[in-house]
mmCIF file of C-alpha atoms and ligand atoms in Angstrom:
data_model
loop_
_atom_site.group_PDB
_atom_site.id
_atom_site.type_symbol
_atom_site.label_atom_id
_atom_site.label_comp_id
_atom_site.label_asym_id
_atom_site.label_seq_id
_atom_site.Cartn_x
_atom_site.Cartn_y
_atom_site.Cartn_z
ATOM 1 C CA UNK A 1 1.518 -9.375 -23.010
ATOM 2 C CA UNK A 2 0.790 -5.937 -21.643
ATOM 3 C CA UNK A 3 3.768 -4.768 -19.560
ATOM 4 C CA UNK A 4 1.839 -3.724 -16.442
ATOM 5 C CA UNK A 5 -0.049 -7.008 -16.363
ATOM 6 C CA UNK A 6 3.260 -8.872 -16.605
ATOM 7 C CA UNK A 7 4.597 -6.808 -13.690
ATOM 8 C CA UNK A 8 1.475 -7.343 -11.575
ATOM 9 C CA UNK A 9 1.969 -11.063 -12.134
ATOM 10 C CA UNK A 10 5.488 -10.917 -10.667
ATOM 11 C CA UNK A 11 4.241 -10.185 -7.131
ATOM 12 C CA UNK A 12 4.448 -13.852 -5.986
ATOM 13 C CA UNK A 13 7.916 -14.419 -7.482
ATOM 14 C CA UNK A 14 9.217 -11.162 -5.960
ATOM 15 C CA UNK A 15 8.157 -12.383 -2.517
ATOM 16 C CA UNK A 16 9.749 -15.778 -3.124
ATOM 17 C CA UNK A 17 13.024 -14.159 -4.205
ATOM 18 C CA UNK A 18 13.038 -11.693 -1.313
ATOM 19 C CA UNK A 19 12.537 -14.542 1.168
ATOM 20 C CA UNK A 20 15.855 -16.054 0.067
ATOM 21 C CA UNK A 21 18.113 -12.975 0.035
ATOM 22 C CA UNK A 22 20.539 -12.578 2.902
ATOM 23 C CA UNK A 23 19.755 -9.435 4.909
ATOM 24 C CA UNK A 24 21.751 -7.290 7.344
ATOM 25 C CA UNK A 25 21.147 -7.777 11.072
ATOM 26 C CA UNK A 26 19.489 -5.014 13.062
ATOM 27 C CA UNK A 27 20.651 -4.076 16.608
ATOM 28 C CA UNK A 28 19.128 -6.119 19.504
ATOM 29 C CA UNK A 29 17.734 -3.257 21.540
ATOM 30 C CA UNK A 30 15.278 -1.746 19.012
ATOM 31 C CA UNK A 31 12.129 -0.412 20.690
ATOM 32 C CA UNK A 32 10.553 1.537 17.841
ATOM 33 C CA UNK A 33 10.684 1.354 14.073
ATOM 34 C CA UNK A 34 10.325 4.283 11.692
ATOM 35 C CA UNK A 35 10.044 3.957 7.958
ATOM 36 C CA UNK A 36 10.923 6.858 5.721
ATOM 37 C CA UNK A 37 9.502 6.760 2.203
ATOM 38 C CA UNK A 38 6.996 8.145 -0.279
ATOM 39 C CA UNK A 39 4.398 6.717 -2.646
ATOM 40 C CA UNK A 40 4.917 3.179 -3.867
ATOM 41 C CA UNK A 41 7.884 2.710 -1.522
ATOM 42 C CA UNK A 42 6.189 3.955 1.664
ATOM 43 C CA UNK A 43 3.304 1.509 1.372
ATOM 44 C CA UNK A 44 5.583 -1.378 2.419
ATOM 45 C CA UNK A 45 6.089 0.402 5.751
ATOM 46 C CA UNK A 46 2.356 1.043 6.089
ATOM 47 C CA UNK A 47 1.579 -2.657 5.730
ATOM 48 C CA UNK A 48 4.241 -3.639 8.277
ATOM 49 C CA UNK A 49 2.857 -1.028 10.660
ATOM 50 C CA UNK A 50 -0.638 -2.417 10.303
ATOM 51 C CA UNK A 51 0.534 -6.018 10.870
ATOM 52 C CA UNK A 52 2.406 -5.030 14.053
ATOM 53 C CA UNK A 53 -0.385 -2.940 15.573
ATOM 54 C CA UNK A 54 -1.124 -5.640 18.157
ATOM 55 C CA UNK A 55 2.527 -6.354 18.957
ATOM 56 C CA UNK A 56 4.574 -4.470 21.526
ATOM 57 C CA UNK A 57 6.550 -2.664 18.839
ATOM 58 C CA UNK A 58 5.665 0.839 17.770
ATOM 59 C CA UNK A 59 5.964 1.363 14.029
ATOM 60 C CA UNK A 60 5.453 4.612 12.163
ATOM 61 C CA UNK A 61 5.898 5.840 8.613
ATOM 62 C CA UNK A 62 7.420 9.263 7.911
ATOM 63 C CA UNK A 63 6.313 10.786 4.608
ATOM 64 C CA UNK A 64 8.077 14.103 4.923
ATOM 65 C CA UNK A 65 11.443 15.871 4.912
ATOM 66 C CA UNK A 66 12.257 15.866 8.606
ATOM 67 C CA UNK A 67 12.984 13.252 11.234
ATOM 68 C CA UNK A 68 10.912 13.961 14.360
ATOM 69 C CA UNK A 69 12.953 14.693 17.519
ATOM 70 C CA UNK A 70 11.435 11.689 19.361
ATOM 71 C CA UNK A 71 13.219 9.273 17.027
ATOM 72 C CA UNK A 72 16.056 8.212 19.343
ATOM 73 C CA UNK A 73 18.897 5.687 19.351
ATOM 74 C CA UNK A 74 16.580 2.889 20.541
ATOM 75 C CA UNK A 75 14.750 3.350 17.252
ATOM 76 C CA UNK A 76 15.451 1.836 13.855
ATOM 77 C CA UNK A 77 15.061 3.953 10.731
ATOM 78 C CA UNK A 78 14.363 2.065 7.513
ATOM 79 C CA UNK A 79 14.669 4.378 4.510
ATOM 80 C CA UNK A 80 12.946 2.962 1.431
ATOM 81 C CA UNK A 81 13.110 4.579 -1.953
ATOM 82 C CA UNK A 82 12.865 2.258 -4.919
ATOM 83 C CA UNK A 83 14.750 4.672 -7.180
ATOM 84 C CA UNK A 84 16.988 5.786 -4.334
ATOM 85 C CA UNK A 85 16.531 9.377 -5.433
ATOM 86 C CA UNK A 86 13.426 10.629 -3.631
ATOM 87 C CA UNK A 87 14.373 13.877 -1.914
ATOM 88 C CA UNK A 88 12.038 13.585 1.088
ATOM 89 C CA UNK A 89 13.361 10.097 1.917
ATOM 90 C CA UNK A 90 16.979 11.151 1.446
ATOM 91 C CA UNK A 91 16.518 14.183 3.676
ATOM 92 C CA UNK A 92 15.178 12.042 6.579
ATOM 93 C CA UNK A 93 17.870 9.426 6.017
ATOM 94 C CA UNK A 94 20.679 12.001 6.122
ATOM 95 C CA UNK A 95 19.305 13.448 9.337
ATOM 96 C CA UNK A 96 19.150 9.948 10.872
ATOM 97 C CA UNK A 97 22.788 9.362 9.972
ATOM 98 C CA UNK A 98 23.754 12.728 11.478
ATOM 99 C CA UNK A 99 21.898 11.883 14.708
ATOM 100 C CA UNK A 100 23.452 8.371 14.787
ATOM 101 C CA UNK A 101 20.073 6.606 14.685
ATOM 102 C CA UNK A 102 20.495 2.920 13.762
ATOM 103 C CA UNK A 103 19.462 2.807 10.100
ATOM 104 C CA UNK A 104 19.068 0.553 7.085
ATOM 105 C CA UNK A 105 18.258 1.605 3.537
ATOM 106 C CA UNK A 106 16.474 -0.195 0.723
ATOM 107 C CA UNK A 107 16.722 0.915 -2.919
ATOM 108 C CA UNK A 108 17.571 -0.283 -6.400
ATOM 109 C CA UNK A 109 20.545 2.101 -6.411
ATOM 110 C CA UNK A 110 20.591 5.902 -6.653
ATOM 111 C CA UNK A 111 21.726 8.366 -4.003
ATOM 112 C CA UNK A 112 20.355 6.325 -1.126
ATOM 113 C CA UNK A 113 22.800 3.547 -1.960
ATOM 114 C CA UNK A 114 25.709 5.985 -2.327
ATOM 115 C CA UNK A 115 24.966 7.747 0.959
ATOM 116 C CA UNK A 116 24.655 4.383 2.731
ATOM 117 C CA UNK A 117 28.007 3.199 1.394
ATOM 118 C CA UNK A 118 29.727 6.462 2.367
ATOM 119 C CA UNK A 119 28.263 6.353 5.884
ATOM 120 C CA UNK A 120 28.737 2.597 6.395
ATOM 121 C CA UNK A 121 24.984 2.051 6.782
ATOM 122 C CA UNK A 122 23.622 -1.376 5.732
ATOM 123 C CA UNK A 123 21.868 -1.239 2.358
ATOM 124 C CA UNK A 124 19.576 -3.760 0.686
ATOM 125 C CA UNK A 125 19.659 -3.646 -3.079
ATOM 126 C CA UNK A 126 16.406 -4.357 -4.898
ATOM 127 C CA UNK A 127 16.297 -5.486 -8.523
ATOM 128 C CA UNK A 128 16.199 -2.367 -10.739
ATOM 129 C CA UNK A 129 14.142 -1.206 -13.711
ATOM 130 C CA UNK A 130 10.633 -1.454 -12.260
ATOM 131 C CA UNK A 131 8.034 1.218 -11.574
ATOM 132 C CA UNK A 132 8.317 1.505 -7.743
ATOM 133 C CA UNK A 133 4.654 0.602 -7.183
ATOM 134 C CA UNK A 134 5.207 -2.747 -8.891
ATOM 135 C CA UNK A 135 8.081 -3.666 -6.558
ATOM 136 C CA UNK A 136 5.869 -4.120 -3.488
ATOM 137 C CA UNK A 137 6.713 -7.833 -3.156
ATOM 138 C CA UNK A 138 10.402 -7.038 -2.685
ATOM 139 C CA UNK A 139 9.945 -3.925 -0.558
ATOM 140 C CA UNK A 140 7.409 -5.462 1.814
ATOM 141 C CA UNK A 141 9.214 -8.805 2.261
ATOM 142 C CA UNK A 142 12.575 -7.143 2.911
ATOM 143 C CA UNK A 143 11.027 -4.711 5.387
ATOM 144 C CA UNK A 144 9.290 -7.421 7.378
ATOM 145 C CA UNK A 145 12.272 -9.804 7.353
ATOM 146 C CA UNK A 146 14.570 -7.048 8.623
ATOM 147 C CA UNK A 147 12.409 -6.904 11.737
ATOM 148 C CA UNK A 148 12.585 -10.695 12.320
ATOM 149 C CA UNK A 149 14.097 -10.369 15.839
ATOM 150 C CA UNK A 150 11.166 -8.234 17.041
ATOM 151 C CA UNK A 151 8.155 -9.597 18.917
ATOM 152 C CA UNK A 152 5.568 -11.325 16.741
ATOM 153 C CA UNK A 153 7.446 -10.983 13.473
ATOM 154 C CA UNK A 154 8.622 -14.582 13.039
ATOM 155 C CA UNK A 155 5.015 -15.844 12.850
ATOM 156 C CA UNK A 156 4.282 -13.222 10.202
ATOM 157 C CA UNK A 157 7.314 -14.314 8.188
ATOM 158 C CA UNK A 158 6.007 -17.887 8.303
ATOM 159 C CA UNK A 159 2.744 -16.594 6.827
ATOM 160 C CA UNK A 160 4.684 -14.817 4.068
ATOM 161 C CA UNK A 161 6.204 -18.172 3.046
ATOM 162 C CA UNK A 162 2.745 -19.371 1.993
ATOM 163 C CA UNK A 163 1.896 -16.112 0.248
ATOM 164 C CA UNK A 164 3.348 -16.738 -3.244
ATOM 165 C CA UNK A 165 1.245 -19.861 -3.727
ATOM 166 C CA UNK A 166 -1.869 -18.103 -2.424
ATOM 167 C CA UNK A 167 -1.295 -15.150 -4.786
ATOM 168 C CA UNK A 168 -0.757 -17.439 -7.755
ATOM 169 C CA UNK A 169 -4.152 -19.039 -7.234
ATOM 170 C CA UNK A 170 -5.682 -15.562 -6.838
ATOM 171 C CA UNK A 171 -4.152 -14.467 -10.143
ATOM 172 C CA UNK A 172 -6.255 -17.009 -11.997
ATOM 173 C CA UNK A 173 -9.427 -15.795 -10.325
ATOM 174 C CA UNK A 174 -8.651 -12.125 -10.864
ATOM 175 C CA UNK A 175 -7.907 -12.599 -14.556
ATOM 176 C CA UNK A 176 -11.074 -14.554 -15.200
ATOM 177 C CA UNK A 177 -13.533 -12.881 -17.610
ATOM 178 C CA UNK A 178 -16.112 -12.686 -14.812
ATOM 179 C CA UNK A 179 -13.727 -11.644 -12.031
ATOM 180 C CA UNK A 180 -14.634 -9.364 -9.141
ATOM 181 C CA UNK A 181 -11.760 -7.107 -10.269
ATOM 182 C CA UNK A 182 -13.207 -6.607 -13.768
ATOM 183 C CA UNK A 183 -16.650 -6.025 -12.325
ATOM 184 C CA UNK A 184 -15.367 -3.349 -9.951
ATOM 185 C CA UNK A 185 -13.425 -1.611 -12.722
ATOM 186 C CA UNK A 186 -16.658 -1.567 -14.695
ATOM 187 C CA UNK A 187 -18.479 0.025 -11.753
ATOM 188 C CA UNK A 188 -15.730 2.626 -11.299
ATOM 189 C CA UNK A 189 -15.580 3.674 -14.945
ATOM 190 C CA UNK A 190 -16.885 7.249 -15.376
ATOM 191 C CA UNK A 191 -17.696 7.361 -11.659
ATOM 192 C CA UNK A 192 -15.747 8.434 -8.603
ATOM 193 C CA UNK A 193 -14.579 5.486 -6.522
ATOM 194 C CA UNK A 194 -14.701 6.000 -2.756
ATOM 195 C CA UNK A 195 -12.842 3.385 -0.740
ATOM 196 C CA UNK A 196 -13.595 2.747 2.933
ATOM 197 C CA UNK A 197 -11.893 0.426 5.407
ATOM 198 C CA UNK A 198 -11.172 0.160 9.107
ATOM 199 C CA UNK A 199 -8.195 2.269 10.154
ATOM 200 C CA UNK A 200 -6.199 -0.953 10.593
ATOM 201 C CA UNK A 201 -6.728 -1.740 6.915
ATOM 202 C CA UNK A 202 -6.046 1.817 5.807
ATOM 203 C CA UNK A 203 -2.845 0.794 3.936
ATOM 204 C CA UNK A 204 -5.013 -1.421 1.752
ATOM 205 C CA UNK A 205 -7.570 1.286 1.011
ATOM 206 C CA UNK A 206 -4.717 3.710 0.380
ATOM 207 C CA UNK A 207 -3.019 1.271 -1.996
ATOM 208 C CA UNK A 208 -6.296 1.048 -3.958
ATOM 209 C CA UNK A 209 -6.272 4.817 -4.205
ATOM 210 C CA UNK A 210 -2.650 5.191 -5.239
ATOM 211 C CA UNK A 211 -2.866 2.372 -7.782
ATOM 212 C CA UNK A 212 -6.014 3.799 -9.347
ATOM 213 C CA UNK A 213 -4.415 7.272 -9.348
ATOM 214 C CA UNK A 214 -1.175 6.149 -10.978
ATOM 215 C CA UNK A 215 -2.282 3.283 -13.225
ATOM 216 C CA UNK A 216 -5.701 4.499 -14.385
ATOM 217 C CA UNK A 217 -5.045 8.256 -13.945
ATOM 218 C CA UNK A 218 -8.354 8.494 -12.144
ATOM 219 C CA UNK A 219 -9.560 10.380 -9.102
ATOM 220 C CA UNK A 220 -10.377 8.354 -5.972
ATOM 221 C CA UNK A 221 -11.292 9.239 -2.435
ATOM 222 C CA UNK A 222 -10.451 7.149 0.662
ATOM 223 C CA UNK A 223 -11.580 7.430 4.259
ATOM 224 C CA UNK A 224 -11.614 5.196 7.337
ATOM 225 C CA UNK A 225 -14.057 3.855 9.858
ATOM 226 C CA UNK A 226 -15.033 4.838 12.466
ATOM 227 C CA UNK A 227 -13.856 8.425 11.805
ATOM 228 C CA UNK A 228 -15.967 8.860 8.651
ATOM 229 C CA UNK A 229 -19.093 8.233 10.748
ATOM 230 C CA UNK A 230 -18.377 11.481 12.562
ATOM 231 C CA UNK A 231 -18.177 13.781 9.527
ATOM 232 C CA UNK A 232 -18.053 12.368 5.987
ATOM 233 C CA UNK A 233 -21.378 10.548 6.351
ATOM 234 C CA UNK A 234 -22.978 14.013 6.441
ATOM 235 C CA UNK A 235 -20.963 15.312 3.514
ATOM 236 C CA UNK A 236 -22.017 12.615 1.041
ATOM 237 C CA UNK A 237 -24.991 14.757 0.020
ATOM 238 C CA UNK A 238 -24.002 17.866 -1.902
ATOM 239 C CA UNK A 239 -23.586 18.800 -4.650
ATOM 240 C CA UNK A 240 -26.210 16.156 -5.411
ATOM 241 C CA UNK A 241 -25.395 15.659 -9.087
ATOM 242 C CA UNK A 242 -21.733 14.977 -8.180
ATOM 243 C CA UNK A 243 -22.523 12.724 -5.212
ATOM 244 C CA UNK A 244 -24.700 10.667 -7.542
ATOM 245 C CA UNK A 245 -21.476 9.771 -9.394
ATOM 246 C CA UNK A 246 -19.872 8.079 -6.375
ATOM 247 C CA UNK A 247 -19.339 4.336 -6.191
ATOM 248 C CA UNK A 248 -18.591 3.291 -2.612
ATOM 249 C CA UNK A 249 -16.508 0.257 -1.693
ATOM 250 C CA UNK A 250 -16.393 -1.094 1.856
ATOM 251 C CA UNK A 251 -13.287 -3.238 2.374
ATOM 252 C CA UNK A 252 -14.100 -5.661 5.174
ATOM 253 C CA UNK A 253 -11.990 -8.030 7.205
ATOM 254 C CA UNK A 254 -13.063 -10.761 9.622
ATOM 255 C CA UNK A 255 -10.865 -9.192 12.316
ATOM 256 C CA UNK A 256 -12.524 -5.778 12.047
ATOM 257 C CA UNK A 257 -13.918 -4.626 15.395
ATOM 258 C CA UNK A 258 -17.544 -5.841 15.734
ATOM 259 C CA UNK A 259 -18.734 -2.226 16.064
ATOM 260 C CA UNK A 260 -16.945 -1.326 12.813
ATOM 261 C CA UNK A 261 -18.703 -4.208 11.069
ATOM 262 C CA UNK A 262 -22.019 -2.873 12.314
ATOM 263 C CA UNK A 263 -21.121 0.733 11.470
ATOM 264 C CA UNK A 264 -20.259 -0.247 7.873
ATOM 265 C CA UNK A 265 -23.585 -1.979 7.390
ATOM 266 C CA UNK A 266 -25.601 0.886 8.907
ATOM 267 C CA UNK A 267 -23.629 3.496 6.945
ATOM 268 C CA UNK A 268 -24.274 1.652 3.672
ATOM 269 C CA UNK A 269 -28.005 1.607 4.475
ATOM 270 C CA UNK A 270 -28.006 5.363 5.118
ATOM 271 C CA UNK A 271 -25.941 6.321 2.052
ATOM 272 C CA UNK A 272 -27.274 3.833 -0.515
ATOM 273 C CA UNK A 273 -29.890 6.152 -2.027
ATOM 274 C CA UNK A 274 -27.553 9.148 -2.348
ATOM 275 C CA UNK A 275 -24.852 7.449 -4.436
ATOM 276 C CA UNK A 276 -24.641 5.551 -7.724
ATOM 277 C CA UNK A 277 -23.949 2.296 -5.936
ATOM 278 C CA UNK A 278 -21.915 0.443 -3.397
ATOM 279 C CA UNK A 279 -20.053 -2.842 -3.045
ATOM 280 C CA UNK A 280 -18.885 -4.796 -0.013
ATOM 281 C CA UNK A 281 -15.579 -6.548 -0.549
ATOM 282 C CA UNK A 282 -14.545 -9.207 1.970
ATOM 283 C CA UNK A 283 -10.923 -10.180 2.452
ATOM 284 C CA UNK A 284 -10.100 -13.846 2.256
ATOM 285 C CA UNK A 285 -7.138 -15.945 3.266
ATOM 286 C CA UNK A 286 -5.878 -18.199 6.036
ATOM 287 C CA UNK A 287 -4.098 -15.480 8.038
ATOM 288 C CA UNK A 288 -3.832 -11.649 8.304
ATOM 289 C CA UNK A 289 -1.082 -11.413 5.674
ATOM 290 C CA UNK A 290 -3.015 -13.404 3.091
ATOM 291 C CA UNK A 291 -6.131 -11.352 3.789
ATOM 292 C CA UNK A 292 -4.282 -8.033 3.385
ATOM 293 C CA UNK A 293 -2.609 -9.191 0.180
ATOM 294 C CA UNK A 294 -5.847 -10.591 -1.203
ATOM 295 C CA UNK A 295 -7.346 -7.099 -1.033
ATOM 296 C CA UNK A 296 -4.171 -5.429 -2.303
ATOM 297 C CA UNK A 297 -3.937 -7.767 -5.286
ATOM 298 C CA UNK A 298 -7.606 -7.263 -6.065
ATOM 299 C CA UNK A 299 -7.061 -3.474 -6.029
ATOM 300 C CA UNK A 300 -3.985 -3.782 -8.252
ATOM 301 C CA UNK A 301 -6.028 -5.672 -10.856
ATOM 302 C CA UNK A 302 -8.951 -3.246 -10.567
ATOM 303 C CA UNK A 303 -6.584 -0.332 -11.277
ATOM 304 C CA UNK A 304 -5.155 -2.171 -14.264
ATOM 305 C CA UNK A 305 -8.570 -2.955 -15.782
ATOM 306 C CA UNK A 306 -9.685 0.615 -15.133
ATOM 307 C CA UNK A 307 -6.629 1.937 -17.006
ATOM 308 C CA UNK A 308 -7.906 -0.002 -20.039
ATOM 309 C CA UNK A 309 -11.369 1.579 -19.769
ATOM 310 C CA UNK A 310 -9.796 5.043 -19.736
ATOM 311 C CA UNK A 311 -7.351 4.098 -22.465
ATOM 312 C CA UNK A 312 -4.411 5.159 -20.288
ATOM 313 C CA UNK A 313 -0.954 3.635 -20.303
ATOM 314 C CA UNK A 314 -0.782 2.099 -16.802
ATOM 315 C CA UNK A 315 3.022 2.320 -16.702
ATOM 316 C CA UNK A 316 3.472 5.997 -17.608
ATOM 317 C CA UNK A 317 3.167 8.620 -14.848
ATOM 318 C CA UNK A 318 3.979 11.799 -16.823
ATOM 319 C CA UNK A 319 2.777 14.311 -14.233
ATOM 320 C CA UNK A 320 4.879 12.772 -11.451
ATOM 321 C CA UNK A 321 7.903 12.709 -13.781
ATOM 322 C CA UNK A 322 7.412 16.327 -14.895
ATOM 323 C CA UNK A 323 7.103 17.512 -11.325
ATOM 324 C CA UNK A 324 10.265 15.666 -10.262
ATOM 325 C CA UNK A 325 12.131 17.183 -13.235
ATOM 326 C CA UNK A 326 10.956 20.707 -12.392
ATOM 327 C CA UNK A 327 11.937 20.295 -8.757
ATOM 328 C CA UNK A 328 15.488 19.477 -9.850
ATOM 329 C CA UNK A 329 15.910 22.879 -11.524
HETATM 330 C C1 F6R B 401 5.876 5.157 -9.071
HETATM 331 C C2 F6R B 401 5.358 5.311 -7.749
HETATM 332 C C3 F6R B 401 5.610 6.584 -6.994
HETATM 333 C C4 F6R B 401 7.005 6.528 -6.320
HETATM 334 C C5 F6R B 401 7.287 7.802 -5.507
HETATM 335 C C6 F6R B 401 8.602 7.724 -4.730
HETATM 336 O O1 F6R B 401 5.666 3.819 -9.480
HETATM 337 O O2 F6R B 401 4.712 4.430 -7.287
HETATM 338 O O3 F6R B 401 4.604 6.724 -6.036
HETATM 339 O O4 F6R B 401 7.080 5.402 -5.488
HETATM 340 O O5 F6R B 401 7.309 8.898 -6.357
HETATM 341 O O6 F6R B 401 9.651 7.295 -5.530
HETATM 342 P P1 F6R B 401 10.593 6.124 -5.005
HETATM 343 O O7 F6R B 401 9.696 4.950 -4.728
HETATM 344 O O8 F6R B 401 11.567 5.853 -6.097
HETATM 345 O O9 F6R B 401 11.234 6.642 -3.769
#
């Protein structure tokens, strides 16, 4: 069995395992939550942010070196780096410790674990040896469960309990010879995928992009509604022979704002003749978590099938590794 496919298949069991692990308790008075992370680790924070948009808790994700001054002691900082060695994440985490911001770290080891132990900061250890982007089940479930005392989170955790079974049934569909995932990979091959979603579902669109980038080594563009209606809709015109190579995907969710639903339909009508083609993809599932993970899992499979078309090893990320090596010098 191909290694990446085996890893993609572990998403449900990761979630199941991460639901059982005992986690540290966070302080009672938390008003805001900040995640610090990059790439495949940061996406867990993005999904939590999106799920808590309608709750009273502000959540933000910091993908940078510095901790903004408005992060105060009523905030919680969750530093996630699968390897534990990502310099941006470490830099924010060290600043949080210096400023005595309540913090928790999540990693499979590395410097993040060491720093946490030295500073007496709670640390959650994730199973090691995986490419970070394939550890989403662990990273997401731990992140959400940490926030269990906050408003609205316990219902979401209940939804997560049903997620492994839902994902297992999806697996069968997505691996079928005629699956939507294989069809999309076929559409994307030798074209430029462009992924659109509402801004609430941006983490999903962004996960499609990062998975296609890293697994298939292919270029992708993402943008969100309604903002793209105010600029990008004009730009999908020139240079004509390049725009003709675009394949647009509109990720839709039943909870999208009614005006966004209408905007997507009208935008597709306007752009249809300028591009190679377009596909509407509707989320499915019994609750917001299932719907988000349906789309994420679909995108993961699309990126895997596309890696086969391009004859790329979906595990290897040589450019990211080379860059990290050069930065060490
Ligand atoms: C590799 C991957 C990358 C890493 C990123 C940060 O699978 O997905 O995007 O996640 O380079 O590294 P970590 O996650 O170790 O902090």
